[in-house]
Coordinates of C-alpha atoms and ligand atoms in Angstrom, one line a residue:
M1 CA 0.0 0.0 0.0
D2 CA 2.9 2.4 0.8
K3 CA 4.2 2.0 -2.7
I4 CA 0.8 2.8 -4.2
V5 CA 0.3 5.8 -2.0
A6 CA 3.8 7.1 -2.9
L7 CA 3.2 6.6 -6.6
C8 CA -0.1 8.4 -6.4
K9 CA 1.6 11.4 -4.9
R10 CA 4.7 11.2 -7.1
R11 CA 2.8 11.0 -10.4
G12 CA -0.1 13.2 -9.5
F13 CA -3.0 10.8 -9.0
I14 CA -4.0 11.7 -5.4
F15 CA -2.9 14.3 -2.9
Q16 CA -3.8 14.9 0.6
S17 CA -6.4 17.7 0.8
S18 CA -5.0 21.0 2.2
E19 CA -1.6 19.4 2.3
I20 CA 0.4 22.6 2.9
Y21 CA -1.7 23.2 6.1
G22 CA -1.1 19.8 7.5
G23 CA -4.0 18.1 5.6
L24 CA -7.6 17.4 6.5
N25 CA -8.4 14.0 7.7
G26 CA -10.7 12.1 5.4
A27 CA -10.4 14.4 2.4
W28 CA -8.4 13.9 -0.8
D29 CA -7.6 15.8 -4.0
Y30 CA -7.2 14.1 -7.3
G31 CA -4.3 15.5 -9.4
P32 CA -4.0 15.7 -13.2
L33 CA -3.8 11.9 -13.7
G34 CA -6.1 10.9 -10.9
V35 CA -8.9 13.1 -12.2
E36 CA -8.6 11.5 -15.7
L37 CA -8.8 8.0 -14.2
K38 CA -11.8 8.9 -12.0
R39 CA -13.6 10.6 -14.9
N40 CA -13.0 7.6 -17.2
L41 CA -14.4 5.4 -14.5
K42 CA -17.5 7.5 -14.0
D43 CA -18.0 8.0 -17.7
F44 CA -17.9 4.3 -18.3
W45 CA -20.4 3.6 -15.4
W46 CA -22.6 6.3 -16.9
K47 CA -22.4 4.9 -20.3
S48 CA -23.1 1.3 -19.1
M49 CA -26.2 2.5 -17.3
T50 CA -27.7 5.2 -19.3
Q51 CA -26.4 4.7 -22.9
L52 CA -26.2 1.0 -23.3
R53 CA -29.5 0.2 -21.6
D54 CA -33.0 1.4 -22.6
D55 CA -34.4 0.9 -19.1
I56 CA -32.4 3.5 -17.1
V57 CA -32.4 7.2 -17.2
G58 CA -29.9 9.6 -15.7
F59 CA -30.4 12.2 -13.0
D60 CA -28.4 14.8 -11.1
G61 CA -29.8 15.9 -7.7
S62 CA -28.7 18.7 -5.4
I63 CA -26.5 17.9 -2.5
L64 CA -28.5 20.1 -0.1
M65 CA -32.1 19.0 0.4
N66 CA -35.0 19.9 2.6
R67 CA -34.4 18.6 6.1
A68 CA -37.7 16.8 5.9
V69 CA -36.1 14.4 3.4
W70 CA -33.7 13.2 6.1
K71 CA -36.3 13.0 8.7
A72 CA -38.6 10.8 6.5
S73 CA -35.7 8.6 5.2
G74 CA -34.7 7.8 8.8
H75 CA -31.2 9.3 8.4
E76 CA -31.7 12.0 11.1
A77 CA -32.7 9.4 13.7
T78 CA -30.6 6.4 12.7
F79 CA -27.8 7.1 10.3
S80 CA -25.2 6.6 13.0
D81 CA -22.3 4.4 14.0
P82 CA -21.4 3.3 17.6
L83 CA -18.4 5.3 18.7
V84 CA -15.9 4.4 21.4
E85 CA -13.0 6.4 22.7
C86 CA -9.6 5.1 24.0
L87 CA -9.5 6.3 27.6
L88 CA -5.8 6.8 27.3
T89 CA -5.2 8.4 23.9
K90 CA -8.7 9.8 23.4
K91 CA -8.6 8.4 19.9
R92 CA -12.0 7.4 18.5
Y93 CA -13.0 4.2 16.8
R94 CA -16.1 2.6 15.4
A95 CA -17.1 0.1 18.0
D96 CA -18.2 -2.4 15.4
Q97 CA -14.7 -2.3 13.8
I98 CA -12.8 -3.1 17.0
E99 CA -11.0 -6.4 16.5
P100 CA -11.9 -8.9 19.3
Q101 CA -9.0 -9.8 21.5
S102 CA -8.2 -12.4 24.2
G103 CA -5.8 -12.2 27.1
T104 CA -5.5 -11.0 30.7
V105 CA -7.2 -7.9 31.9
Y106 CA -5.4 -6.0 34.6
H107 CA -7.8 -3.9 36.7
Y108 CA -6.4 -0.8 38.5
W109 CA -8.3 1.1 41.1
Y110 CA -7.3 4.2 42.9
Q111 CA -9.2 6.3 45.4
R112 CA -8.6 10.0 45.4
I113 CA -9.1 11.0 49.0
G114 CA -8.1 14.6 48.9
K115 CA -6.4 17.1 46.6
G116 CA -3.2 15.5 45.4
M117 CA -3.6 12.6 47.8
W118 CA -4.2 9.1 46.4
N119 CA -4.5 5.7 47.9
S120 CA -4.4 2.2 46.5
F121 CA -7.5 0.1 46.9
S122 CA -6.3 -1.7 50.0
T123 CA -5.0 1.5 51.8
A124 CA -8.2 3.3 50.9
L125 CA -10.3 0.4 52.3
A126 CA -8.2 0.4 55.5
A127 CA -8.7 4.1 55.8
G128 CA -12.5 3.5 55.5
V129 CA -12.7 5.6 52.3
T130 CA -14.7 3.7 49.8
T131 CA -17.2 6.0 48.3
T132 CA -16.1 9.6 48.2
P133 CA -14.7 11.1 46.2
S134 CA -15.0 8.9 43.2
P135 CA -12.5 6.1 42.5
V136 CA -10.4 6.2 39.3
E137 CA -10.7 2.9 37.6
F138 CA -8.8 1.7 34.6
A139 CA -8.2 -1.6 32.9
V140 CA -5.6 -2.8 30.4
L141 CA -5.7 -5.9 28.3
V142 CA -2.4 -7.8 27.9
H143 CA -2.1 -10.5 25.4
K144 CA -0.8 -13.9 26.5
G145 CA 2.9 -14.1 27.3
K146 CA 3.3 -10.3 27.7
P147 CA 4.7 -9.1 31.1
E148 CA 2.8 -7.3 33.8
A149 CA 5.2 -4.3 33.3
S150 CA 3.6 -3.6 29.9
A151 CA 0.2 -3.2 31.5
N152 CA 1.7 -1.1 34.3
K153 CA 3.2 1.2 31.7
V154 CA -0.1 1.9 30.0
A155 CA -1.8 2.4 33.4
R156 CA 1.0 4.7 34.5
Q157 CA 0.4 7.0 31.5
Y158 CA -3.3 7.0 32.3
Y159 CA -2.8 7.9 35.9
D160 CA -0.2 10.5 35.0
Q161 CA -2.8 12.2 32.9
A162 CA -5.3 12.0 35.8
G163 CA -2.7 13.7 38.0
L164 CA -1.4 10.8 40.1
P165 CA 1.8 11.9 41.8
A166 CA 4.9 10.3 40.2
E167 CA 6.0 8.6 43.5
F168 CA 2.9 6.4 43.6
E169 CA 3.6 2.9 42.5
I170 CA 1.1 1.3 40.1
K171 CA -0.2 -2.1 40.9
P172 CA -3.2 -4.0 39.5
T173 CA -5.8 -5.0 42.1
K174 CA -7.6 -7.6 40.1
F175 CA -7.0 -9.9 37.1
E176 CA -9.5 -11.4 34.7
Q177 CA -9.2 -13.7 31.6
V178 CA -11.2 -12.5 28.6
E179 CA -12.0 -14.1 25.3
N180 CA -12.9 -12.1 22.2
S181 CA -13.4 -8.8 24.0
T182 CA -14.0 -5.6 22.1
A183 CA -13.7 -3.4 25.2
F184 CA -10.0 -2.7 24.7
N185 CA -8.0 -0.7 22.2
P186 CA -6.1 -3.2 20.0
E187 CA -3.3 -0.6 19.5
N188 CA -2.3 -0.2 23.2
G189 CA -4.5 -2.5 25.3
A190 CA -6.1 0.5 27.1
Q191 CA -9.8 0.4 28.1
L192 CA -12.3 1.9 25.7
S193 CA -15.3 3.9 26.7
E194 CA -18.8 2.6 26.5
P195 CA -20.2 2.9 22.9
R196 CA -22.3 5.9 22.2
V197 CA -24.3 6.7 19.1
F198 CA -22.7 9.1 16.7
N199 CA -24.7 10.5 13.7
L200 CA -22.6 10.5 10.6
M201 CA -24.3 13.3 8.7
L202 CA -22.5 16.6 8.4
K203 CA -24.8 19.3 9.6
T204 CA -25.0 22.8 8.1
Y205 CA -27.3 25.8 8.2
I206 CA -29.1 27.4 5.3
G207 CA -29.4 31.2 5.3
A208 CA -28.0 33.8 7.6
V209 CA -29.3 32.6 11.0
E210 CA -28.0 29.4 12.6
S211 CA -31.3 28.4 14.1
E212 CA -32.9 25.0 14.6
D213 CA -35.2 25.5 11.6
A214 CA -32.2 26.5 9.3
I215 CA -30.6 23.1 9.8
T216 CA -29.9 20.7 6.9
Y217 CA -27.3 18.2 6.0
L218 CA -24.8 17.5 3.3
R219 CA -26.3 14.3 1.8
P220 CA -24.8 11.1 3.1
E221 CA -25.8 9.2 0.0
T222 CA -27.1 10.3 -3.4
A223 CA -30.1 7.9 -3.3
Q224 CA -32.7 10.0 -1.6
A225 CA -33.1 12.6 -4.3
M226 CA -34.0 9.8 -6.7
F227 CA -36.7 8.6 -4.4
V228 CA -38.1 12.1 -3.8
Q229 CA -38.2 12.8 -7.6
F230 CA -39.5 9.4 -8.5
K231 CA -42.8 10.7 -9.8
N232 CA -41.3 13.6 -11.8
V233 CA -38.8 11.3 -13.5
L234 CA -41.5 8.7 -14.2
D235 CA -43.9 11.2 -15.7
V236 CA -41.3 12.8 -18.0
S237 CA -39.5 9.6 -19.1
Q238 CA -42.7 7.6 -19.6
K239 CA -41.0 4.5 -18.4
K240 CA -42.8 1.4 -17.3
L241 CA -41.6 -0.8 -14.5
P242 CA -39.0 -2.1 -14.2
F243 CA -36.9 0.9 -14.9
G244 CA -34.0 2.7 -13.2
I245 CA -32.7 6.1 -12.3
A246 CA -28.9 6.5 -12.2
Q247 CA -26.9 9.2 -10.5
I248 CA -23.2 10.0 -9.8
G249 CA -22.4 12.5 -7.1
K250 CA -20.7 13.6 -3.9
A251 CA -21.7 12.2 -0.6
F252 CA -20.5 13.2 2.9
R253 CA -20.2 11.2 6.1
N254 CA -18.5 12.4 9.2
E255 CA -16.7 9.0 9.5
I256 CA -15.4 8.3 13.0
N257 CA -12.1 7.0 11.8
P258 CA -11.2 7.7 8.1
R259 CA -8.4 5.4 7.1
N260 CA -6.8 3.2 4.5
F261 CA -5.9 6.1 2.1
T262 CA -9.1 7.1 0.2
F263 CA -11.0 3.9 1.2
R264 CA -12.9 5.5 4.0
S265 CA -13.2 9.3 3.5
R266 CA -15.5 12.0 4.8
E267 CA -16.2 13.3 1.3
F268 CA -16.5 10.8 -1.5
E269 CA -18.4 10.1 -4.6
Q270 CA -21.0 7.4 -5.3
M271 CA -22.4 5.8 -8.4
E272 CA -25.9 4.8 -7.5
L273 CA -28.7 3.1 -9.4
E274 CA -32.3 2.9 -8.0
F275 CA -33.9 0.2 -10.1
F276 CA -37.7 0.3 -9.6
I277 CA -39.4 -3.0 -9.9
K278 CA -42.8 -4.7 -9.5
P279 CA -43.6 -6.0 -6.1
G280 CA -42.5 -9.6 -5.6
T281 CA -39.7 -9.5 -8.2
G282 CA -37.0 -8.4 -5.8
P283 CA -35.0 -11.6 -5.3
E284 CA -34.8 -12.1 -9.1
W285 CA -33.6 -8.6 -9.8
L286 CA -31.1 -8.7 -6.9
D287 CA -29.5 -11.7 -8.5
K288 CA -29.6 -10.1 -12.0
W289 CA -27.9 -7.0 -10.8
L290 CA -25.3 -9.0 -9.0
E291 CA -24.3 -10.7 -12.2
E292 CA -24.4 -7.4 -14.2
R293 CA -22.2 -5.6 -11.7
L294 CA -19.6 -8.5 -11.5
A295 CA -19.4 -8.4 -15.3
W296 CA -19.0 -4.6 -15.2
Y297 CA -16.0 -4.8 -12.8
E298 CA -14.5 -7.4 -15.0
S299 CA -14.8 -5.0 -18.0
I300 CA -12.8 -2.3 -16.1
G301 CA -10.0 -4.8 -15.3
I302 CA -11.1 -6.1 -11.8
P303 CA -11.3 -9.9 -12.3
R304 CA -14.2 -11.8 -10.8
A305 CA -11.9 -13.9 -8.8
K306 CA -10.7 -10.8 -6.9
I307 CA -14.3 -9.9 -5.9
H308 CA -15.8 -11.6 -2.9
V309 CA -19.6 -11.7 -2.9
L310 CA -20.9 -11.5 0.6
T311 CA -24.5 -12.4 1.2
V312 CA -25.2 -10.1 4.1
P313 CA -26.9 -12.0 6.9
E314 CA -30.2 -10.6 8.1
K315 CA -28.8 -9.4 11.4
D316 CA -26.2 -7.2 9.6
R317 CA -28.5 -5.7 7.0
A318 CA -30.0 -2.3 7.1
F319 CA -33.5 -2.7 8.7
Y320 CA -35.3 -1.9 5.5
S321 CA -33.3 -4.4 3.4
Q322 CA -34.9 -7.6 2.2
G323 CA -31.6 -8.9 0.9
T324 CA -28.1 -7.4 0.3
Y325 CA -25.0 -8.5 -1.5
D326 CA -21.7 -6.8 -0.7
L327 CA -19.1 -6.9 -3.4
E328 CA -15.8 -6.9 -1.7
Y329 CA -12.4 -6.5 -3.2
E330 CA -9.1 -7.9 -2.0
F331 CA -7.3 -4.7 -1.0
P332 CA -3.8 -4.9 0.4
F333 CA -5.2 -3.9 3.7
G334 CA -7.9 -6.6 3.7
I335 CA -11.1 -7.7 1.9
Q336 CA -13.4 -4.7 2.0
E337 CA -16.6 -3.4 0.5
L338 CA -16.6 -1.8 -3.0
E339 CA -20.3 -1.9 -3.6
G340 CA -23.6 -2.9 -1.9
I341 CA -26.5 -4.2 -3.8
A342 CA -29.7 -4.0 -1.7
H343 CA -33.3 -4.9 -2.2
R344 CA -34.8 -2.0 -0.2
G345 CA -38.5 -3.1 -0.8
N346 CA -40.8 -0.1 -1.0
Y347 CA -39.4 1.4 2.3
D348 CA -38.1 4.7 0.8
L349 CA -41.2 5.5 -1.3
T350 CA -43.5 4.6 1.5
Q351 CA -41.6 6.9 3.9
H352 CA -41.6 9.8 1.5
Q353 CA -45.2 9.3 0.4
N354 CA -46.3 9.3 4.1
A355 CA -44.2 12.2 5.2
S356 CA -44.9 14.5 2.2
G357 CA -48.5 13.5 1.7
K358 CA -47.9 13.4 -2.0
P359 CA -48.8 10.1 -3.8
L360 CA -45.7 8.3 -5.2
E361 CA -47.6 5.2 -6.5
Y362 CA -47.2 3.7 -9.9
F363 CA -50.2 3.0 -12.0
D364 CA -49.9 -0.4 -13.6
E365 CA -51.7 -0.3 -16.9
E366 CA -51.7 -4.0 -17.4
T367 CA -53.4 -4.8 -14.1
K368 CA -55.2 -1.4 -13.7
T369 CA -53.9 -1.2 -10.1
K370 CA -51.9 1.3 -8.2
Y371 CA -49.0 0.3 -6.0
L372 CA -45.7 1.4 -4.6
A373 CA -42.7 0.2 -6.6
E374 CA -40.0 -1.7 -4.9
V375 CA -36.4 -1.0 -5.5
V376 CA -33.1 -2.8 -6.0
E377 CA -30.1 -0.5 -5.5
P378 CA -26.6 -1.2 -6.7
S379 CA -24.5 1.5 -4.9
A380 CA -20.9 1.8 -5.7
G381 CA -18.1 4.0 -4.4
V382 CA -16.1 6.0 -7.0
D383 CA -13.1 6.5 -4.8
R384 CA -13.0 3.0 -3.6
T385 CA -13.2 1.7 -7.2
V386 CA -10.4 4.1 -8.2
L387 CA -8.3 2.7 -5.3
A388 CA -9.1 -0.9 -6.3
L389 CA -8.0 -0.1 -9.9
L390 CA -4.7 1.3 -8.6
C391 CA -4.2 -1.7 -6.4
E392 CA -5.2 -4.2 -9.1
G393 CA -3.1 -2.4 -11.8
Y394 CA 0.1 -1.9 -9.7
D395 CA 2.9 -4.3 -10.7
E396 CA 6.7 -4.4 -10.5
E397 CA 9.0 -6.5 -12.7
T398 CA 12.7 -6.8 -13.3
I399 CA 13.7 -6.1 -16.8
K400 CA 16.9 -5.4 -18.8
D401 CA 17.2 -1.8 -19.9
E402 CA 17.1 -1.7 -23.7
E403 CA 20.1 0.8 -23.9
S404 CA 22.4 0.1 -21.0
G405 CA 21.6 -3.7 -20.7
K406 CA 21.4 -3.3 -16.9
E407 CA 18.7 -4.9 -14.8
E408 CA 16.1 -2.5 -13.4
T409 CA 12.7 -2.5 -11.8
R410 CA 9.8 -1.6 -14.1
V411 CA 6.8 -0.2 -12.3
V412 CA 3.7 -0.5 -14.4
L413 CA 0.0 0.2 -13.8
R414 CA -1.8 -2.3 -15.9
F415 CA -5.0 -0.3 -16.3
A416 CA -7.6 -1.5 -18.8
P417 CA -7.2 0.8 -21.8
R418 CA -10.8 2.2 -21.3
I419 CA -10.0 3.6 -17.9
A420 CA -6.3 4.5 -18.4
P421 CA -5.8 8.3 -17.8
I422 CA -3.6 8.6 -21.0
K423 CA -4.5 6.3 -23.8
A424 CA -1.4 6.7 -26.0
A425 CA 1.9 8.6 -25.9
V426 CA 3.6 9.9 -29.0
F427 CA 7.4 9.9 -29.1
P428 CA 9.7 11.2 -31.8
L429 CA 12.8 8.9 -31.5
L430 CA 15.1 11.9 -31.4
K431 CA 14.0 15.4 -30.6
N432 CA 16.7 17.0 -32.7
K433 CA 15.6 15.4 -35.9
P434 CA 13.1 17.9 -37.4
E435 CA 11.7 15.3 -39.9
L436 CA 10.8 12.9 -37.0
V437 CA 9.4 15.7 -34.8
A438 CA 7.2 17.0 -37.6
I439 CA 5.6 13.6 -38.2
A440 CA 5.2 13.1 -34.4
K441 CA 3.5 16.4 -33.9
D442 CA 1.2 15.7 -36.8
I443 CA 0.2 12.4 -35.4
Y444 CA -0.3 13.9 -31.9
K445 CA -2.6 16.7 -33.3
T446 CA -4.6 14.1 -35.3
L447 CA -5.2 11.9 -32.2
Q448 CA -5.7 14.7 -29.7
P449 CA -9.4 15.4 -30.5
L450 CA -10.2 11.7 -30.4
L451 CA -8.6 10.5 -27.2
K452 CA -6.3 11.6 -24.4
V453 CA -2.8 11.5 -25.7
A454 CA 0.6 12.6 -24.4
Y455 CA 3.6 13.9 -26.3
A456 CA 7.1 13.2 -24.9
D457 CA 10.4 14.1 -26.5
S458 CA 12.9 14.4 -23.8
A459 CA 15.2 11.6 -22.3
A460 CA 16.1 8.3 -23.9
I461 CA 13.2 6.4 -25.4
G462 CA 13.5 3.6 -22.8
R463 CA 13.1 6.2 -20.0
R464 CA 10.1 7.7 -21.8
Y465 CA 8.5 4.3 -22.1
R466 CA 9.1 3.6 -18.4
R467 CA 7.5 6.9 -17.3
M468 CA 4.4 6.1 -19.4
D469 CA 4.3 2.5 -18.0
E470 CA 4.3 3.9 -14.5
V471 CA 1.1 5.9 -15.2
G472 CA -0.6 3.1 -17.1
T473 CA -0.5 4.4 -20.7
P474 CA -1.3 1.3 -22.7
F475 CA 0.1 2.4 -26.1
G476 CA 3.4 4.0 -27.1
I477 CA 3.8 5.4 -30.7
T478 CA 7.4 5.9 -31.8
I479 CA 8.3 7.8 -34.9
D480 CA 11.6 6.3 -35.9
F481 CA 13.9 6.0 -38.9
D482 CA 11.8 3.3 -40.5
T483 CA 9.0 5.9 -40.6
L484 CA 11.2 8.1 -42.8
E485 CA 13.2 5.5 -44.7
G486 CA 10.7 2.6 -45.0
A487 CA 10.3 -0.7 -43.0
K488 CA 13.5 -2.8 -43.0
E489 CA 11.6 -6.0 -42.9
A490 CA 8.2 -7.3 -43.8
S491 CA 5.8 -7.9 -40.9
T492 CA 2.2 -8.1 -40.0
S493 CA 0.9 -4.8 -38.6
A494 CA -1.1 -4.4 -35.4
T495 CA -4.2 -4.3 -37.4
G496 CA -3.3 -7.6 -39.1
K497 CA -2.5 -6.0 -42.5
P498 CA 0.9 -6.8 -44.1
I499 CA 3.8 -4.3 -43.8
E500 CA 6.1 -4.6 -46.7
V501 CA 9.9 -3.9 -46.9
G502 CA 10.4 -0.3 -47.7
Q503 CA 6.9 0.8 -46.7
K504 CA 7.0 4.3 -45.4
D505 CA 4.6 6.1 -43.1
T506 CA 4.5 3.4 -40.5
V507 CA 5.4 3.8 -36.8
T508 CA 6.3 1.5 -33.9
L509 CA 3.4 0.6 -31.7
R510 CA 4.6 -0.5 -28.3
H511 CA 2.3 -2.4 -25.9
R512 CA 2.6 -1.5 -22.2
D513 CA 2.0 -4.9 -20.7
S514 CA 4.0 -7.2 -23.0
M515 CA 6.4 -4.5 -24.1
K516 CA 5.9 -6.0 -27.5
Q517 CA 6.6 -3.7 -30.4
E518 CA 5.1 -4.0 -33.8
R519 CA 4.6 -1.6 -36.8
I520 CA 1.4 0.1 -37.8
A521 CA 0.5 2.4 -40.7
I522 CA 0.0 5.9 -39.4
A523 CA -3.3 6.1 -41.3
D524 CA -4.6 3.1 -39.2
L525 CA -3.7 4.6 -35.8
P526 CA -7.0 6.5 -35.0
A527 CA -9.3 3.6 -35.8
Y528 CA -7.0 1.1 -34.1
L529 CA -6.7 3.0 -30.9
L530 CA -10.3 4.0 -30.7
S531 CA -11.3 0.3 -31.0
K532 CA -9.1 -0.6 -28.1
V533 CA -10.2 2.1 -25.6
I534 CA -13.9 2.2 -26.1
Ligands
ATP601 P1 -19.1 0.8 5.1 O1 -19.8 -0.3 5.8 O2 -17.8 0.5 4.5 O3 -19.1 2.1 6.0 P2 -21.6 1.3 3.9 O4 -22.1 -0.1 3.8 O5 -22.1 2.2 4.9 O6 -20.0 1.2 3.9 P3 -23.2 2.2 1.7 O7 -24.0 3.1 2.6 O8 -23.7 0.9 1.2 O9 -21.8 1.9 2.5 O10 -22.6 3.1 0.5 C1 -22.5 2.6 -0.8 C2 -21.0 2.7 -1.2 O11 -20.5 4.0 -1.0 C3 -20.1 1.8 -0.5 O12 -20.1 0.5 -1.0 C4 -18.7 2.5 -0.8 O13 -18.2 2.1 -2.0 C5 -19.1 3.9 -0.8 N1 -18.8 4.5 0.5 C6 -19.5 4.5 1.6 N2 -18.9 5.2 2.6 C7 -17.7 5.6 2.1 C8 -16.6 6.3 2.7 N3 -16.7 6.8 3.9 N4 -15.6 6.6 1.9 C9 -15.6 6.2 0.6 N5 -16.6 5.5 0.0 C10 -17.6 5.2 0.8

């Protein structure tokens, strides 16, 4: 992961937000190459949903919505995570993400009997002081085989903070064996606070007065706008069930513990589809969308074998969900969710119909009945998918440098051409040969309106190839002496057409993954490249 993070910064994929001010936890900026990668990903999702299918329409809702939306959807009351705090470091964690631990718990107990005066449990008891003022209790979990001293050290820090004079010796008063306990901080063994509910929505005020009735939230998911506008979209698009509404946009969650680079951020983007269906057809559509989405990931270069499909057990599902699949990817830091596909029943439409008093029913012309549509929602994270693409694409191999013959490490991002930030790079073999440069510039200008191309003329050709490998550019086009003087040998071009000895106006086409080089006629380049990146 460290290598990927370093590459992202070095080559301008992803930077820490507000970096020169020390950053902002949970927020990231996409640099020149990152934004291209992210855009290609979003464009391809958009195309797959709204262009290649007849049963889905696009939508772009506002981030700020009437607070009533969040009351009706249940977010205001229940969109929360359980939060625990380390009593020693004050660091906060999601209680449900604390790894269970086993070992011996050392219990410490001190009675503060007066300003600056402390007693151990036994001394306090002997002195008859048991209730006032309050005792200072603290516990530390120590894994098997670790010495008592390590617990004492943690307890010492805790009591130091509480003001215990340095001359006091720390001794545990009670021991306890625990199995799979989530009450202790896995990083230092210190006791955690009791969980408390923490709402994840970022609150803001609309207008000049920060009063209760000016409150609203930055949306924590894009979905709600699509439910609220269901009727409008239905009326204008004249779709019949089943049909979907697709949206890509920012979402915000005040995550307790943003981590793993961009994986868990406080500001992120989602690609969400609300697919409205006839009642009773949920399980069938849930499975259809699972297959669709797995095939889609495959088509952007994330193989099926790397995606784990988790059938979320009922106890772990959102309360409205009648079935959920989580699509999880093997990230270097663990197997983690990329996308959730949930059968939400008619929960959302019911809530908004009841709260707004406006009918959101669908009139079924076949059966001449009115009912609330149900929904299956594939909801994917843009940033998490970008991260998965970077992890999946990253590769290192040892190769021999073409010029020096020395062994070196080649870093390559093996992006699928359709999502690669730069599709092809144009290189004149030598920059001081005007004939080569003129043709290279001409090719570059011809390709520029069609796809994202780069032009590079400095450094040896091997170095230029390597720099493009590192950012995942799938094709290199080199204008060399054969271009001017004619091919030295006969070959089959990249398009399958023959190249004859002496044939001019051909260039070298280098493939990033195999490093294989072949010739191609300049005239064939646009169609060839377009066919590979679409
Ligand atoms: P998690 O359990 O990881 O917090 P979730 O189940 O709450 O995620 P959903 O509400 O289903 O997530 O959101 C749909 C998708 O949005 C997720 O699969 C993920 O790709 C993306 N997403 C959710 N929260 C974040 C986040 N904090 N940072 C980046 N992406 C996120």
